[in-house]
Structure formats: structure tokens, C-alpha cells
Coordinates of C-alpha atoms in Angstrom, one line a residue:
Chain A
M1 CA 113.6 -73.0 284.2
R2 CA 114.0 -73.4 280.5
R3 CA 115.0 -76.5 278.8
F4 CA 117.8 -76.5 276.6
S5 CA 117.5 -78.8 273.7
A6 CA 117.3 -78.9 269.9
I7 CA 113.8 -78.0 270.1
S8 CA 113.9 -75.0 272.2
L9 CA 116.7 -73.9 270.6
F10 CA 114.9 -74.0 266.7
R11 CA 111.8 -72.4 268.3
E12 CA 113.7 -69.8 270.0
A13 CA 115.7 -69.5 266.4
L14 CA 112.4 -68.4 265.0
G15 CA 111.7 -65.9 267.0
G16 CA 115.4 -64.4 266.4
H17 CA 116.3 -65.7 269.7
E18 CA 114.2 -62.5 271.9
K19 CA 112.1 -64.7 274.0
W20 CA 114.2 -66.0 275.8
P21 CA 113.9 -66.0 279.6
R22 CA 115.9 -65.0 282.3
Q23 CA 118.3 -68.0 283.5
W24 CA 118.4 -67.2 287.4
R25 CA 116.2 -64.8 289.3
S26 CA 117.2 -61.8 290.7
P27 CA 115.3 -62.2 294.5
E28 CA 115.4 -59.7 297.2
P29 CA 116.9 -61.6 300.3
K30 CA 114.6 -63.5 302.3
P31 CA 114.6 -62.9 306.4
A32 CA 116.0 -66.8 307.0
Y33 CA 117.4 -69.9 305.3
D34 CA 118.4 -73.1 306.0
V35 CA 121.2 -72.6 304.5
V36 CA 124.0 -69.7 303.8
I37 CA 126.8 -70.2 301.2
V38 CA 129.3 -66.8 301.7
G39 CA 130.7 -67.0 298.1
G40 CA 129.8 -67.3 294.4
G41 CA 132.0 -68.6 292.6
G42 CA 131.9 -72.2 291.0
H43 CA 132.3 -74.1 294.3
G44 CA 129.9 -72.1 296.2
L45 CA 127.5 -72.2 293.6
A46 CA 128.1 -76.1 292.9
T47 CA 127.9 -76.0 296.8
A48 CA 124.2 -75.1 296.6
F49 CA 123.6 -77.3 293.8
Y50 CA 124.3 -80.1 295.3
L51 CA 122.8 -79.5 298.7
A52 CA 119.2 -79.0 296.5
E53 CA 120.0 -81.7 293.8
R54 CA 121.4 -84.8 296.1
Y55 CA 120.3 -83.9 299.8
G56 CA 116.8 -82.2 299.7
I57 CA 118.0 -78.8 301.3
T58 CA 116.8 -76.3 298.8
D59 CA 116.4 -73.2 301.3
V60 CA 119.5 -72.0 300.6
A61 CA 121.3 -68.4 299.6
V62 CA 124.6 -67.7 297.5
V63 CA 125.6 -64.3 299.1
E64 CA 127.7 -62.6 296.5
K65 CA 129.7 -59.7 297.0
G66 CA 130.2 -58.7 293.4
W67 CA 128.8 -60.7 290.6
I68 CA 128.6 -65.0 290.2
G69 CA 131.8 -66.0 288.9
G70 CA 133.3 -62.8 288.8
G71 CA 136.5 -63.8 290.9
N72 CA 139.0 -66.8 290.7
T73 CA 136.0 -68.9 288.6
G74 CA 136.4 -66.6 285.9
R75 CA 140.4 -65.8 286.6
N76 CA 141.7 -69.3 285.9
T77 CA 143.3 -71.2 283.1
T78 CA 140.4 -73.6 283.5
I79 CA 142.9 -76.9 283.3
I80 CA 141.2 -80.2 284.9
R81 CA 143.4 -83.4 286.1
S82 CA 143.5 -85.6 288.4
N83 CA 146.9 -87.0 288.7
Y84 CA 147.2 -85.9 292.3
L85 CA 150.2 -88.2 294.3
F86 CA 148.7 -89.1 297.5
D87 CA 145.5 -91.1 297.9
E88 CA 143.6 -88.5 299.5
S89 CA 144.0 -86.0 297.0
A90 CA 143.6 -88.5 294.3
R91 CA 140.7 -89.5 295.1
F92 CA 138.8 -85.6 295.8
Y93 CA 140.2 -85.0 292.2
E94 CA 139.0 -88.2 290.8
H95 CA 135.7 -87.9 292.6
A96 CA 135.3 -83.9 290.4
L97 CA 136.7 -85.7 287.1
K98 CA 134.2 -88.1 287.2
L99 CA 131.3 -85.7 288.0
W100 CA 133.2 -83.6 285.2
E101 CA 132.7 -85.8 282.4
G102 CA 128.4 -86.2 283.1
L103 CA 128.4 -82.3 284.0
S104 CA 126.9 -80.4 280.9
Q105 CA 123.8 -83.6 281.0
Q106 CA 123.2 -83.1 284.7
L107 CA 123.0 -79.2 284.4
N108 CA 121.3 -79.1 280.8
Y109 CA 124.2 -76.6 280.2
N110 CA 127.3 -76.7 277.9
V111 CA 130.4 -76.2 280.3
M112 CA 132.2 -77.5 277.3
Y113 CA 134.3 -79.8 279.2
S114 CA 136.8 -81.0 276.3
P115 CA 138.7 -84.0 277.9
R116 CA 142.3 -83.2 275.2
G117 CA 144.6 -84.6 277.8
V118 CA 146.9 -82.6 280.2
L119 CA 150.7 -82.9 279.7
M120 CA 153.5 -81.9 282.4
L121 CA 156.6 -81.3 280.8
A122 CA 159.7 -82.7 282.9
H123 CA 162.4 -80.7 282.5
N124 CA 165.4 -82.1 284.9
I125 CA 165.8 -85.4 286.6
H126 CA 164.2 -84.7 289.9
D127 CA 160.9 -83.9 287.5
V128 CA 161.8 -86.6 285.5
Q129 CA 161.8 -89.1 289.1
S130 CA 158.4 -87.3 290.2
F131 CA 156.4 -87.8 287.3
K132 CA 157.2 -91.2 287.1
R133 CA 156.3 -91.4 290.6
H134 CA 153.1 -90.1 290.2
V135 CA 152.9 -91.9 287.1
H136 CA 153.2 -95.6 289.3
A137 CA 151.1 -94.3 292.1
N138 CA 147.6 -92.7 290.1
R139 CA 148.1 -96.3 288.6
L140 CA 147.6 -98.0 291.7
N141 CA 144.3 -95.6 292.3
G142 CA 142.9 -96.5 289.1
I143 CA 143.8 -93.0 287.6
D144 CA 145.2 -92.7 284.2
N145 CA 148.4 -91.3 283.7
E146 CA 151.4 -92.3 281.5
W147 CA 154.7 -91.4 281.1
L148 CA 155.8 -90.2 277.6
S149 CA 159.8 -90.3 276.0
P150 CA 160.5 -86.7 274.3
Q151 CA 159.2 -88.2 271.0
E152 CA 156.2 -89.2 272.7
C153 CA 155.3 -85.7 273.9
K154 CA 156.2 -84.0 270.3
E155 CA 153.7 -86.6 268.2
F156 CA 151.1 -86.0 271.2
C157 CA 151.6 -82.0 271.2
P158 CA 153.6 -81.0 267.5
P159 CA 154.1 -77.6 268.4
L160 CA 156.8 -78.6 271.7
N161 CA 160.1 -77.9 270.9
V162 CA 161.8 -81.0 272.2
G163 CA 165.5 -80.7 270.7
G164 CA 168.4 -78.5 271.2
A165 CA 170.7 -77.0 273.8
M166 CA 167.5 -75.2 275.7
R167 CA 167.1 -73.6 279.4
Y168 CA 164.2 -75.9 280.2
P169 CA 165.1 -78.8 278.1
I170 CA 161.9 -81.2 277.7
L171 CA 163.2 -84.1 279.2
G172 CA 159.5 -86.0 278.9
G173 CA 156.0 -85.9 280.4
A174 CA 153.4 -87.6 282.3
L175 CA 150.1 -87.9 280.1
Q176 CA 146.6 -87.6 281.8
R177 CA 144.4 -88.2 278.5
R178 CA 141.0 -87.8 280.8
G179 CA 142.8 -84.5 281.6
G180 CA 141.7 -81.3 279.7
T181 CA 139.0 -77.9 279.7
A182 CA 135.8 -76.3 280.4
R183 CA 134.5 -73.3 279.8
H184 CA 134.7 -71.4 283.5
D185 CA 132.2 -68.9 282.9
A186 CA 129.7 -71.5 281.7
V187 CA 130.7 -74.0 285.0
A188 CA 129.4 -70.9 287.1
W189 CA 126.2 -69.8 285.1
G190 CA 125.0 -73.7 284.6
Y191 CA 125.4 -73.8 288.4
A192 CA 123.5 -70.7 288.8
R193 CA 120.6 -71.7 286.8
A194 CA 120.4 -74.9 287.7
A195 CA 120.6 -74.0 291.6
D196 CA 118.1 -71.5 291.2
A197 CA 115.6 -74.1 289.1
R198 CA 115.4 -75.9 292.7
G199 CA 114.9 -73.0 294.7
V200 CA 118.1 -71.8 295.6
D201 CA 118.4 -67.4 295.7
I202 CA 121.6 -65.6 294.1
L203 CA 122.0 -62.5 296.1
E204 CA 124.4 -60.9 294.1
N205 CA 126.3 -57.6 295.2
C206 CA 125.8 -58.7 298.9
E207 CA 128.6 -58.0 300.9
V208 CA 129.2 -60.3 304.4
L209 CA 130.1 -57.8 306.6
G210 CA 129.5 -60.1 310.2
I211 CA 129.0 -63.6 311.4
R212 CA 126.3 -63.2 314.2
R213 CA 126.7 -65.9 316.9
A214 CA 124.3 -67.1 319.7
I215 CA 125.7 -67.0 323.7
S216 CA 126.0 -70.9 322.9
G217 CA 128.7 -69.9 319.9
R218 CA 126.5 -71.2 317.7
V219 CA 126.2 -69.1 314.1
E220 CA 122.7 -67.2 313.8
G221 CA 123.2 -65.2 310.4
V222 CA 125.3 -63.1 308.8
E223 CA 125.3 -59.3 308.1
T224 CA 125.3 -58.2 304.3
S225 CA 125.5 -55.1 302.6
R226 CA 121.6 -56.0 302.2
G227 CA 120.7 -56.7 306.1
F228 CA 121.0 -59.4 308.1
I229 CA 119.9 -62.7 307.0
R230 CA 119.2 -65.5 309.3
A231 CA 121.0 -69.0 308.6
G232 CA 120.7 -72.1 310.4
K233 CA 124.3 -73.2 308.8
I234 CA 127.1 -71.0 306.8
G235 CA 129.6 -72.0 304.5
V236 CA 132.3 -70.4 303.7
V237 CA 133.7 -70.6 300.4
A238 CA 135.2 -67.7 300.0
A239 CA 138.4 -68.3 298.2
G240 CA 141.2 -65.6 298.6
N241 CA 139.1 -63.6 300.7
T242 CA 138.4 -66.6 303.3
S243 CA 140.6 -64.8 306.6
V244 CA 138.4 -61.9 306.0
V245 CA 135.0 -63.8 306.8
M246 CA 136.5 -66.3 309.0
N247 CA 137.9 -63.4 311.5
M248 CA 134.6 -62.4 311.5
A249 CA 133.3 -65.5 313.0
G250 CA 136.9 -64.9 315.2
V251 CA 138.5 -68.3 313.6
R252 CA 142.3 -67.7 312.7
L253 CA 143.7 -69.9 309.3
P254 CA 147.0 -71.3 308.2
L255 CA 146.6 -69.8 305.0
E256 CA 147.9 -66.7 303.1
S257 CA 146.4 -64.7 299.8
F258 CA 148.4 -64.2 296.8
P259 CA 147.9 -62.8 293.6
L260 CA 148.4 -65.3 290.6
Q261 CA 148.2 -64.2 287.1
A262 CA 146.9 -65.2 283.8
L263 CA 146.8 -63.8 280.3
V264 CA 145.7 -64.7 276.8
S265 CA 147.0 -64.1 273.3
E266 CA 145.5 -62.5 270.3
P267 CA 142.8 -65.5 268.9
V268 CA 144.3 -67.9 266.5
K269 CA 143.4 -70.5 264.5
P270 CA 143.5 -74.2 266.2
A271 CA 147.1 -74.5 266.8
F272 CA 147.6 -76.1 270.1
P273 CA 146.2 -79.6 270.7
C274 CA 146.5 -80.2 274.0
V275 CA 146.7 -78.5 277.7
V276 CA 150.9 -78.1 278.5
M277 CA 152.1 -76.9 281.9
S278 CA 154.9 -76.9 283.4
N279 CA 154.9 -76.4 287.3
T280 CA 159.1 -76.2 287.2
I281 CA 158.5 -72.8 285.2
H282 CA 155.2 -72.4 286.0
A283 CA 153.7 -72.5 282.7
Y284 CA 150.5 -73.5 281.9
I285 CA 148.9 -73.5 278.4
S286 CA 145.9 -74.6 276.2
Q287 CA 143.6 -72.9 273.4
S288 CA 140.3 -71.6 274.3
D289 CA 138.2 -72.5 271.8
K290 CA 138.1 -68.8 270.7
G291 CA 141.3 -69.3 269.6
E292 CA 143.3 -67.6 272.5
M293 CA 146.5 -68.9 274.0
V294 CA 145.3 -68.8 277.7
I295 CA 148.7 -68.7 279.7
G296 CA 148.5 -69.3 283.4
A297 CA 151.9 -68.0 285.1
G298 CA 152.9 -68.5 288.9
T299 CA 152.0 -66.7 292.0
D300 CA 153.8 -63.1 292.8
A301 CA 155.8 -63.6 296.0
Y302 CA 153.9 -61.5 298.7
T303 CA 150.8 -61.9 299.9
S304 CA 147.8 -59.4 298.3
Y305 CA 144.1 -58.6 298.0
S306 CA 144.9 -56.4 294.9
Q307 CA 143.9 -58.9 292.2
R308 CA 146.9 -57.7 290.2
G309 CA 150.3 -58.9 289.9
A310 CA 154.1 -57.8 289.2
L311 CA 154.7 -57.9 284.8
H312 CA 158.2 -59.9 286.0
I313 CA 156.0 -62.9 286.8
A314 CA 154.4 -62.8 283.3
S315 CA 157.4 -61.9 281.5
H316 CA 159.5 -65.0 283.2
T317 CA 156.5 -67.5 281.8
L318 CA 156.3 -65.9 278.4
D319 CA 160.2 -66.4 278.1
A320 CA 160.0 -69.6 279.2
I321 CA 156.8 -70.8 276.8
C322 CA 158.7 -68.9 274.0
E323 CA 161.5 -71.3 273.8
L324 CA 159.3 -74.7 274.9
V325 CA 156.6 -73.6 271.4
P326 CA 158.8 -71.1 269.3
M327 CA 155.8 -70.3 266.8
F328 CA 154.7 -68.2 269.7
R329 CA 157.3 -65.9 269.8
R330 CA 155.2 -64.1 267.5
L331 CA 151.8 -63.9 269.2
R332 CA 150.5 -60.6 270.6
M333 CA 149.2 -60.9 274.0
L334 CA 145.7 -59.2 274.8
R335 CA 144.9 -59.5 278.2
N336 CA 146.7 -59.8 281.7
W337 CA 144.7 -60.2 285.2
G338 CA 145.4 -61.5 288.6
G339 CA 143.0 -63.5 291.1
I340 CA 143.8 -64.0 294.8
V341 CA 143.9 -67.6 296.0
D342 CA 144.4 -68.7 299.2
V343 CA 147.3 -71.0 299.6
T344 CA 148.0 -73.4 303.0
P345 CA 150.8 -74.6 303.9
D346 CA 150.5 -78.2 302.2
R347 CA 149.0 -76.7 299.2
S348 CA 146.1 -79.1 300.0
P349 CA 142.1 -77.9 300.3
I350 CA 140.4 -77.4 303.5
V351 CA 137.0 -79.2 303.2
A352 CA 135.5 -79.4 307.3
K353 CA 133.9 -78.5 310.0
T354 CA 135.0 -75.6 312.1
P355 CA 135.1 -75.2 315.7
V356 CA 132.3 -72.9 315.3
P357 CA 128.8 -75.1 315.4
G358 CA 127.3 -74.3 312.8
L359 CA 129.9 -73.2 310.4
Y360 CA 131.6 -75.0 307.8
L361 CA 134.4 -74.0 305.7
N362 CA 136.5 -74.9 301.9
C363 CA 139.2 -72.8 301.3
G364 CA 142.9 -73.8 300.5
W365 CA 142.4 -74.1 297.0
G366 CA 145.4 -72.6 296.1
T367 CA 146.5 -71.8 292.9
G368 CA 144.2 -75.4 291.2
G369 CA 140.9 -74.9 293.0
F370 CA 138.8 -75.0 289.3
K371 CA 139.3 -78.7 288.7
A372 CA 137.9 -79.7 291.6
T373 CA 134.2 -77.6 291.1
P374 CA 132.3 -80.2 291.2
G375 CA 133.4 -82.4 293.6
S376 CA 134.2 -79.7 296.3
G377 CA 130.6 -78.8 295.6
D378 CA 129.5 -81.8 296.4
L379 CA 131.8 -83.2 299.4
F380 CA 130.7 -79.4 300.7
A381 CA 127.0 -80.1 300.2
W382 CA 127.6 -83.3 302.4
T383 CA 129.8 -82.0 304.9
I384 CA 126.8 -79.4 305.4
A385 CA 123.3 -81.6 305.5
K386 CA 125.2 -84.3 307.2
D387 CA 127.2 -81.8 309.2
D388 CA 130.0 -84.9 309.5
P389 CA 132.4 -84.8 305.8
H390 CA 132.3 -87.6 303.5
P391 CA 135.1 -90.2 303.5
I392 CA 136.8 -88.4 300.7
N393 CA 137.2 -85.0 302.4
A394 CA 137.3 -86.4 306.1
P395 CA 141.4 -85.6 305.7
F396 CA 140.9 -82.6 304.7
T397 CA 140.2 -80.6 307.9
I398 CA 141.7 -77.3 309.8
E399 CA 143.6 -79.9 312.6
R400 CA 145.9 -81.9 310.7
F401 CA 148.4 -79.1 311.0
R402 CA 147.7 -78.9 314.6
D403 CA 148.2 -83.2 314.5
G404 CA 150.8 -83.4 311.5
V405 CA 149.1 -85.3 309.3
M406 CA 149.4 -83.0 306.1
I407 CA 148.9 -84.1 302.4
D408 CA 151.9 -82.4 301.5
E409 CA 151.4 -82.0 297.6
A410 CA 153.5 -78.9 297.8
A411 CA 156.5 -81.0 298.9
A412 CA 155.5 -84.1 296.2
A413 CA 155.1 -81.0 293.4
A414 CA 157.9 -79.2 294.6
V415 CA 156.6 -76.1 293.8
A416 CA 152.5 -74.6 294.2
H417 CA 150.3 -75.9 291.8
Chain B
M1 CA 156.5 -54.6 290.8
L2 CA 157.2 -53.0 294.0
L3 CA 159.3 -50.3 294.5
I4 CA 161.2 -50.6 297.7
K5 CA 162.9 -48.7 299.8
C6 CA 165.9 -51.2 301.4
P7 CA 166.2 -49.3 304.7
F8 CA 170.2 -49.5 304.1
C9 CA 170.4 -49.0 300.1
G10 CA 167.2 -47.0 299.2
P11 CA 164.8 -47.3 296.8
R12 CA 165.0 -50.4 294.7
P13 CA 163.0 -52.7 292.3
E14 CA 161.1 -55.6 294.0
L15 CA 163.3 -58.0 291.6
E16 CA 166.2 -57.5 293.9
F17 CA 164.6 -58.7 297.1
S18 CA 162.9 -61.7 298.3
Y19 CA 159.9 -61.5 300.5
G20 CA 160.0 -63.1 303.8
G21 CA 156.6 -64.0 305.0
Q22 CA 154.6 -62.1 308.0
A23 CA 156.9 -60.0 310.3
H24 CA 157.1 -60.3 313.9
I25 CA 156.0 -63.7 314.3
A26 CA 158.8 -64.2 317.4
R27 CA 160.1 -68.0 317.9
P28 CA 158.8 -69.5 321.0
K29 CA 161.5 -68.9 323.9
D30 CA 160.8 -72.2 325.2
P31 CA 160.1 -74.5 322.3
A32 CA 159.9 -77.5 324.8
S33 CA 156.9 -76.5 326.7
L34 CA 155.0 -75.7 323.4
D35 CA 152.1 -77.8 323.1
D36 CA 150.5 -79.1 319.6
E37 CA 148.2 -76.1 319.0
A38 CA 151.1 -73.4 320.1
W39 CA 153.2 -75.0 317.2
A40 CA 150.5 -75.4 314.8
E41 CA 149.8 -71.3 315.7
Y42 CA 153.6 -70.3 315.0
L43 CA 154.3 -72.5 311.9
Y44 CA 151.0 -72.1 310.1
I45 CA 148.1 -69.9 311.6
R46 CA 149.1 -66.1 309.6
S47 CA 146.9 -62.8 310.1
N48 CA 146.9 -62.7 306.1
S49 CA 145.7 -59.2 306.5
K50 CA 143.5 -57.0 304.4
G51 CA 144.1 -53.6 304.2
L52 CA 147.8 -52.9 306.5
H53 CA 150.2 -56.1 306.3
A54 CA 153.6 -56.1 308.4
E55 CA 156.0 -58.6 306.6
R56 CA 160.2 -59.7 306.1
W57 CA 161.7 -58.5 302.8
R58 CA 165.1 -59.4 302.3
H59 CA 167.6 -57.1 299.9
I60 CA 169.2 -60.7 298.4
H61 CA 170.8 -59.0 295.5
G62 CA 171.7 -55.8 297.5
C63 CA 173.1 -55.5 301.3
A64 CA 171.4 -59.2 301.2
R65 CA 170.2 -57.8 304.8
F66 CA 166.5 -58.5 306.2
F67 CA 163.9 -55.6 306.9
N68 CA 160.6 -54.8 307.3
V69 CA 157.8 -53.4 305.3
Q70 CA 154.5 -52.0 305.9
R71 CA 152.3 -52.4 302.8
N72 CA 148.5 -52.3 302.1
T73 CA 147.6 -55.6 300.7
V74 CA 144.2 -53.7 298.8
S75 CA 146.5 -51.6 297.3
D76 CA 150.2 -53.0 297.3
A77 CA 151.0 -49.7 298.7
I78 CA 154.0 -49.8 300.8
V79 CA 153.2 -47.5 303.6
S80 CA 156.6 -48.0 305.8
T81 CA 159.9 -50.0 305.7
Y82 CA 162.0 -50.2 308.7
K83 CA 164.9 -52.2 310.3
I84 CA 164.6 -55.6 312.2
G85 CA 164.4 -54.7 315.9
E86 CA 162.6 -51.5 315.1
E87 CA 158.9 -51.0 316.6
P88 CA 156.8 -50.6 313.5
P89 CA 155.5 -46.7 312.5
K90 CA 152.2 -45.8 313.4
P91 CA 150.5 -45.9 310.2
V92 CA 149.5 -42.2 308.6
E93 CA 147.5 -42.8 306.2
P94 CA 143.8 -42.6 307.5
G95 CA 141.3 -45.8 306.9
L96 CA 144.2 -48.0 307.2
E97 CA 143.8 -48.6 310.9
E98 CA 140.5 -49.3 310.9
R99 CA 140.7 -52.0 307.8
S100 CA 143.3 -53.8 309.4
S101 CA 141.5 -53.5 312.8
R102 CA 138.5 -55.1 311.3
S103 CA 140.5 -58.1 309.4
G104 CA 141.8 -59.1 312.9
A105 CA 145.4 -58.3 311.6
A106 CA 148.3 -58.9 314.8
L107 CA 151.1 -56.4 314.2

């Protein structure tokens, strides 16, 4: 791997930037690996990277049916925060946030992590009470989160409309200053490049068609569109397609896959200083470094694998945003797309061993998985390497739905998030 | 946006409907006899089919009645709609059955 530095940048500039090598190989599949990761998104690539970097397992393949980062990793609105209500979630997302802070240095790849502050708006009394409870719970967990009055919201984010008779008035907001955004493509590419440099094979255009199991029940490998690949252990990180992949191993899950839409505007000069989100009206806004307003909507009502949603969902979000930020009313929207998010009943993820020996599962991130990418990869790699969950992800089992020990962020937020 | 044919009112835009989740999940006849595993299966485990999916919809801004829909979750094409209590029609589109059996759909 050619390291990126000021010197290497200068040297390549002299050659007109034509001599940069490929950032990761495109190898043929080997017949067998110690670990096969199913799913080449951010979480899967991060898992492979941490397996090699922290847990000494370098005989790893990441199999991806399309191209890496082409699913939800490249389709989300890149929001990073850790101010979740429950102790279990707070520990998990905070672990991820701490990794984000040093990620560009660790990967030698600029993921453009920008802790510009995430402001969650409250629009009614229920929101105010709920967010204040979040602020207090977060402080007990050592996570920064503060309550802002409407005027303080306006000072932190001047484009907001805090006065007047509005359908969704701003009654205050919860601000996590360490929250922010990162460039999602760079996260996939950075992890891919760093994992590849440590010996991980990244196999694109390699769709898993079946999971072969021995008579003992243990996994033997994966049937793929590029042939059978033997595997000592298999980690499934397939987001919206998790139910399909796990069905191949005979495991049924408490998951439903929904379309989640996002859209971007035409690029404009820097005008929006932070991330603003509103769970109540399902609007998530930030400005990318290219200048586009990046806008996330809520999920569509029905389950689907089509990677597109209905116009009225995006339109509802835009209605609300135009009221919250009146200067956006004349912006034109450039692109609109959808991703397929796998949602659990309690809106918390599953990062755990499964009833099938040698098969591990990382799924259920729903509408908010991007922020957890480094933490999810690290803890899932631990779980695979040690055949035992890390204390942080130990509560995030499949069995919690049977045993009634849910981590009910769904009820805490009263919306999908 | 989906165009959904309510079996009582005819085709209407999706805006008039609310989604009711996977269809044909029968409430246990003797709830007291269920163990935790069976409760979890009933409450939380879903087929999440890629392909043919049977689901409930309610025409909330119309006749307000529940009915069932068969939809292809890959293309979002609606294959059929039928009343509660009726047997789901056999899909006519070739390939749908194959996909749904591969993804283990329980209809």
C-alpha cells in the first residue's frame, strides 16, 4: 500500500498524478479462508480490517454481490452521533464515535470526519421532555449532549426559523457538539484499502447463493456466483438482504426490510453550519463539502427490496424542511434515491453469534447504521475472532426478543431513527 | 407511489391506505400454552420475503376495511388483492414462486 502523505502527494503531482497504483487488489477467490465476511459495505469492510489489524486474522475474504460501498454505505446521509438513551446503546455508539475521531490517521485515508455538531429539534412537549431525558441520561454516561433554547438553536444554526406560527414549531433542541458527518464513500474505500494492505481479499461481483453446512450443523463455506469458497467462520453483514442470506442457513430473524430515501440539492456556497435533524417530521439535513444539501427522509410504509421509495415520503420531508429553513424554498433538488434498511422490532442492532456454529450476524442497523460503522466492525471482529461477544455488544443478541430484554430505542425516540 | 386495488372500492393511490404488515399470521388459539420461543415467533419473526410477499393493507381514508395484498418486493408490483378470510390467489407471473421459495416465504 502506498501511504498517502504530503511528500507522496507532491511526488505524484510532479508526474501528473498518473502513477498512483490501484488502492486495493481485485483477486480471484482462493478455495478457502479462515473467515468469510458476507457484505462489502462499511460494516463488513471494517470487520475485515479490524480482524486483520487487531485480532491477527488476515486470511479473510469480503464477498460482495455488487461493488463495495454501493449499498447503504453509499446511500445514507452520513450523520454521526452517540447520544442514545439507553446505557447499552450509548456505550456502543460512543465506542464508535471514539474510533471515528482517529479513523483518518489509523486508515491513512481522509474520511473527512467533521464534528460540526448535530442538533436534534424538538417540536412538541413530548419531544422536549424526551430530549431532556436523553440529555440527562447521556451526561450520566459521560456523553456530551446539551439542551438549547429556541434562541440558542438559532444562534447555533442561523438559517433556522424559530419564530412564527408553524406546523412544527421549534421548542428547543438537543445538541451533541462532537457529532457531525463523514464522507461515506471514503469510509468504504479507506477500510477496503487498509484491509487489503493487511492481506484481506475483497471479492466484488461475488454474490452468495447458499451457505453450506456440515452434518454437525457447523458452516463449511459459501456457494457464490464465483464458485464455492470454504470458510472456517462466516460473518453476515448484509443489511437489507440479511433475511435472504440467513434463510440460506435456515435462520429466521425478527427483521423487516424497508426503503429509506434521501435526496440532495444543487450545490450552493457554504450556508448550513451543522447537522439538523428532526425525528418528529423525519428530516435530516446537512451540507456536503461539495455544497449540496443532503436530506434524509423517513422510511416508506411497506417492506421492499426495490431500493426506491414513493415521492410523497420525500415530498413530506421537503414540506417540513422548507418551513424549518425558509431559505431552502428556492433550492432545486438534483437526485433522489433509496436504500433498503433492515429494521428490528426495538430499532437496535443485532451483533451476535447465531444458533449455527461458525455463523455470526451483524444486522438490524435500521435507519442509523452509518454512525456505528467503526464500532460495529471492531466489536463484530472481536465476536468472530474470540467466538464470544465483547461486553459492549453482548446485550445485542437475537435471543433478546425471546427473553424480553430489548434495548428499546424505538420506544425511547417514539420514531424510527 | 403504489396504486392499490381495494377489493371493496377499486384502485386508489397509496396515500389512502395504511400498511398492516405481513399477512396470515394467526393469533395463537391458546396463548397461555405458548413458551417464550413461540411468542417470539408470533410477535417478532417475519418472513421478510424477497419476491412474493403477502401483506395486510387498510383503506383507512376510504372504506376503512382491512384486506390482503400479494406484492413482489423486488419490483413493488402488486400481484393480487383479496379479502380477509379468502385464500391467496396462486401467482401467475412465472419466476415469482421460485424466488419466494428460495427466500423461504411463508404464505
